[in-house]
Coordinates of N, CA and C in Angstrom, one line a residue:
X22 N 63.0 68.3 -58.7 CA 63.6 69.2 -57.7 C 64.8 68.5 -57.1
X23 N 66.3 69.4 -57.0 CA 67.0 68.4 -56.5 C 66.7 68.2 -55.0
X24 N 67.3 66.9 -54.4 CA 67.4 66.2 -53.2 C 67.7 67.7 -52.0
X25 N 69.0 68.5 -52.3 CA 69.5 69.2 -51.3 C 67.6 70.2 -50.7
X26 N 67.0 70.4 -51.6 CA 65.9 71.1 -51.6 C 64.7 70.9 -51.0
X27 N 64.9 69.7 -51.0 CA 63.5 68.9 -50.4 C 63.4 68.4 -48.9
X28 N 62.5 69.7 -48.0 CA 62.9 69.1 -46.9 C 61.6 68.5 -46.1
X29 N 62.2 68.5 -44.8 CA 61.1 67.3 -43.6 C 60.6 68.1 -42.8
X30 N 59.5 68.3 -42.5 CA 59.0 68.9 -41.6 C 58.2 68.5 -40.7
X31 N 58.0 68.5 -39.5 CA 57.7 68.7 -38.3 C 57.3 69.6 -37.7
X32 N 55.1 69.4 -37.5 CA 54.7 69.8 -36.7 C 54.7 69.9 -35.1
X33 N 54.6 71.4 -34.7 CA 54.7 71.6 -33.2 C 53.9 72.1 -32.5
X34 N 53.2 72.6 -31.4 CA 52.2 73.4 -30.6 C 52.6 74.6 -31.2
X35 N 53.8 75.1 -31.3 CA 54.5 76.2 -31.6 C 55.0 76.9 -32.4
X36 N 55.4 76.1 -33.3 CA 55.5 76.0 -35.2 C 55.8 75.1 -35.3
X37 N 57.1 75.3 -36.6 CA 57.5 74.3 -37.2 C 59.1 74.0 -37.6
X38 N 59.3 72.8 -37.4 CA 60.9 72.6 -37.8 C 61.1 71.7 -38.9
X39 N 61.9 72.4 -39.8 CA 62.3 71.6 -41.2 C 63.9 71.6 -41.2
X40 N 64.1 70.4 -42.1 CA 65.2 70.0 -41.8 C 65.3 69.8 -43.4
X41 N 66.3 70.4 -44.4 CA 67.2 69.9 -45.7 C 67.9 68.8 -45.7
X42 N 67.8 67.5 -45.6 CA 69.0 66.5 -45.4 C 70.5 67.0 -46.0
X43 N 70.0 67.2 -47.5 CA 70.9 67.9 -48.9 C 72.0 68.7 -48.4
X44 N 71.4 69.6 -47.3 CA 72.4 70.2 -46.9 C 72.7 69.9 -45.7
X45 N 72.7 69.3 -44.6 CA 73.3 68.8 -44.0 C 74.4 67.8 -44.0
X46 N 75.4 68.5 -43.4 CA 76.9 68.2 -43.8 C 76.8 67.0 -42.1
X47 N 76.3 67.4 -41.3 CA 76.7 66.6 -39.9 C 77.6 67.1 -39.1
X48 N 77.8 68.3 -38.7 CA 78.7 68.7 -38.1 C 78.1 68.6 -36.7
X49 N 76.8 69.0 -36.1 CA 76.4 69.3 -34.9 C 76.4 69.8 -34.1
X50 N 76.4 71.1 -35.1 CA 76.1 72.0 -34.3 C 75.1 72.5 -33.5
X51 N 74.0 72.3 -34.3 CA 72.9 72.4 -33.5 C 72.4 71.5 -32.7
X52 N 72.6 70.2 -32.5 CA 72.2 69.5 -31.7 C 73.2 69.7 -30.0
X53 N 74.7 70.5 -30.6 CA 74.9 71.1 -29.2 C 74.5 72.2 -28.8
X54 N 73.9 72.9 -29.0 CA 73.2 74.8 -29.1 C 71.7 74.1 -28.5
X55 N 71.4 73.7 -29.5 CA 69.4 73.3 -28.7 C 69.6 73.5 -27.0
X56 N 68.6 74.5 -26.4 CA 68.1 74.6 -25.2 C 67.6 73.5 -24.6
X57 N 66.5 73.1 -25.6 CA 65.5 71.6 -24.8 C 66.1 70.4 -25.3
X58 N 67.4 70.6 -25.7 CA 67.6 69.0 -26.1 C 66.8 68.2 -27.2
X59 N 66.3 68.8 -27.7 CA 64.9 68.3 -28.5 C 65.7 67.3 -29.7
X60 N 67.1 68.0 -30.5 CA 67.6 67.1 -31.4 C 68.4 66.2 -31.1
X61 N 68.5 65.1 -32.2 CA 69.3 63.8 -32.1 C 70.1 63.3 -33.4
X62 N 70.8 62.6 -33.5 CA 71.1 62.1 -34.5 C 70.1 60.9 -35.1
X63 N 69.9 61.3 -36.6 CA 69.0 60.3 -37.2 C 69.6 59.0 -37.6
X64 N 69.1 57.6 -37.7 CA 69.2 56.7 -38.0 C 69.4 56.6 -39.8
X65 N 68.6 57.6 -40.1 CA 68.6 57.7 -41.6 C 70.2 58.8 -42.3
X66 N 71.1 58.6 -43.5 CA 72.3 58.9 -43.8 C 71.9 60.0 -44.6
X67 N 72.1 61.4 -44.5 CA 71.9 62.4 -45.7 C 72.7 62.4 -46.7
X68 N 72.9 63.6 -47.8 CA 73.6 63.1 -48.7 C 75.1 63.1 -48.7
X69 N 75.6 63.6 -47.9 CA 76.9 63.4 -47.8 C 77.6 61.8 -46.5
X70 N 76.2 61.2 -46.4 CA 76.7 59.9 -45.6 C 76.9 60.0 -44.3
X71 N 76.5 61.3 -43.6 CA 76.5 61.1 -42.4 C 75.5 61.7 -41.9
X72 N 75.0 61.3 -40.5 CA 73.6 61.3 -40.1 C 73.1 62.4 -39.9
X73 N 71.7 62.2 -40.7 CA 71.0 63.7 -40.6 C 70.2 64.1 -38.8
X74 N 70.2 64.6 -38.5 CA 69.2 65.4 -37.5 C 68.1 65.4 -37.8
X75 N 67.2 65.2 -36.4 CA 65.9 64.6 -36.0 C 65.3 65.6 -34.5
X76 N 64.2 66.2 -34.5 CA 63.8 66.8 -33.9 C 62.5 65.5 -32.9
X77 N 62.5 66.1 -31.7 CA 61.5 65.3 -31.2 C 60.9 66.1 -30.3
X78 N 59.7 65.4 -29.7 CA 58.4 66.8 -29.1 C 58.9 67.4 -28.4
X79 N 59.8 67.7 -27.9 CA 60.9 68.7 -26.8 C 61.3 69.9 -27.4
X80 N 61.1 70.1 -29.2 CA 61.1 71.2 -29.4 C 60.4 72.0 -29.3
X81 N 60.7 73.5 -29.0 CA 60.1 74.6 -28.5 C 60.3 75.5 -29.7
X82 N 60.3 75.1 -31.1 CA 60.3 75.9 -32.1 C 61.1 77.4 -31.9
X83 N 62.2 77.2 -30.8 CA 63.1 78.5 -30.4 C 63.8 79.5 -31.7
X84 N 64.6 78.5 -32.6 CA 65.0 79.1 -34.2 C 66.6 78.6 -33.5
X85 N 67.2 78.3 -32.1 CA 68.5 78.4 -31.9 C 69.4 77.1 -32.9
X86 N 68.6 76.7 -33.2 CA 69.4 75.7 -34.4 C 69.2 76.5 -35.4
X87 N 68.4 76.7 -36.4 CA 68.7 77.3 -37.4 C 69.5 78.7 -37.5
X88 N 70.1 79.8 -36.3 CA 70.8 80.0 -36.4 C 72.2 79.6 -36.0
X89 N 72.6 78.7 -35.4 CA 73.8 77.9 -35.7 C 74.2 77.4 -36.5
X90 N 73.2 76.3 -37.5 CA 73.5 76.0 -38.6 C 74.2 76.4 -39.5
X91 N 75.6 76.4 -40.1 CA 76.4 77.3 -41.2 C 76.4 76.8 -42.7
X92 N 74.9 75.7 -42.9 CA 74.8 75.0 -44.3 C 73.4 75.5 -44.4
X93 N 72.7 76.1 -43.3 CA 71.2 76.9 -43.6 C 70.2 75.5 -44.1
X94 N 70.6 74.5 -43.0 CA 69.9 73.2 -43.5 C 69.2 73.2 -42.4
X95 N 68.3 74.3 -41.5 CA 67.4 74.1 -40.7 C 66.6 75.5 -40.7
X96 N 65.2 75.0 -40.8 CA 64.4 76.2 -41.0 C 63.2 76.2 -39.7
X97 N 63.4 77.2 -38.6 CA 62.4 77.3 -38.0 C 61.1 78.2 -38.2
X98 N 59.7 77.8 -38.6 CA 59.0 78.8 -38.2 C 57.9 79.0 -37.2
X99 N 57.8 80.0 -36.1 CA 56.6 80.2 -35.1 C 55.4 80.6 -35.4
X100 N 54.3 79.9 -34.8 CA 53.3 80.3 -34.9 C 52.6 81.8 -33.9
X101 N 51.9 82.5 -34.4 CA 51.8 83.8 -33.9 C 50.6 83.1 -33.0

């Protein structure tokens, strides 16, 4: 499977947040949109060499990153 495809996920009280490194380009958008502040920049380089995004327990599984996202390298889902 290629790399862009394979993502990270992160369980929450509330769902779940996955992250594509592959497709994360690093622009940041969503780490300025997030409500709770929950994302950061990762220590770890995706494939285009700049730092991927990292979610931390602050997220509220809202979806406002993955619709800011314009590379579709963030996938929120809620639990019912």
């Amino acid at each position: 499977m290629s790399a862009e495809f394979i993502g990270i996920t992160q369980e929450y009280e509330k769902g779940t947040f996955t992250l594509f490194p592959g497709l994360c380009k690093g622009c940041g958008l969503c780490i300025a949109k997030c409500p709770s502040k929950a994302l950061k920049w990762s220590d770890v380089l995706g494939v285009y060499g700049t730092p991927a995004v990292v979610a931390d327990e602050k997220c509220i599984t809202c979806g406002v990153c993955q619709l800011s996202c314009p590379d579709c390298a963030i996938t929120v889902t809620r639990k019912i």
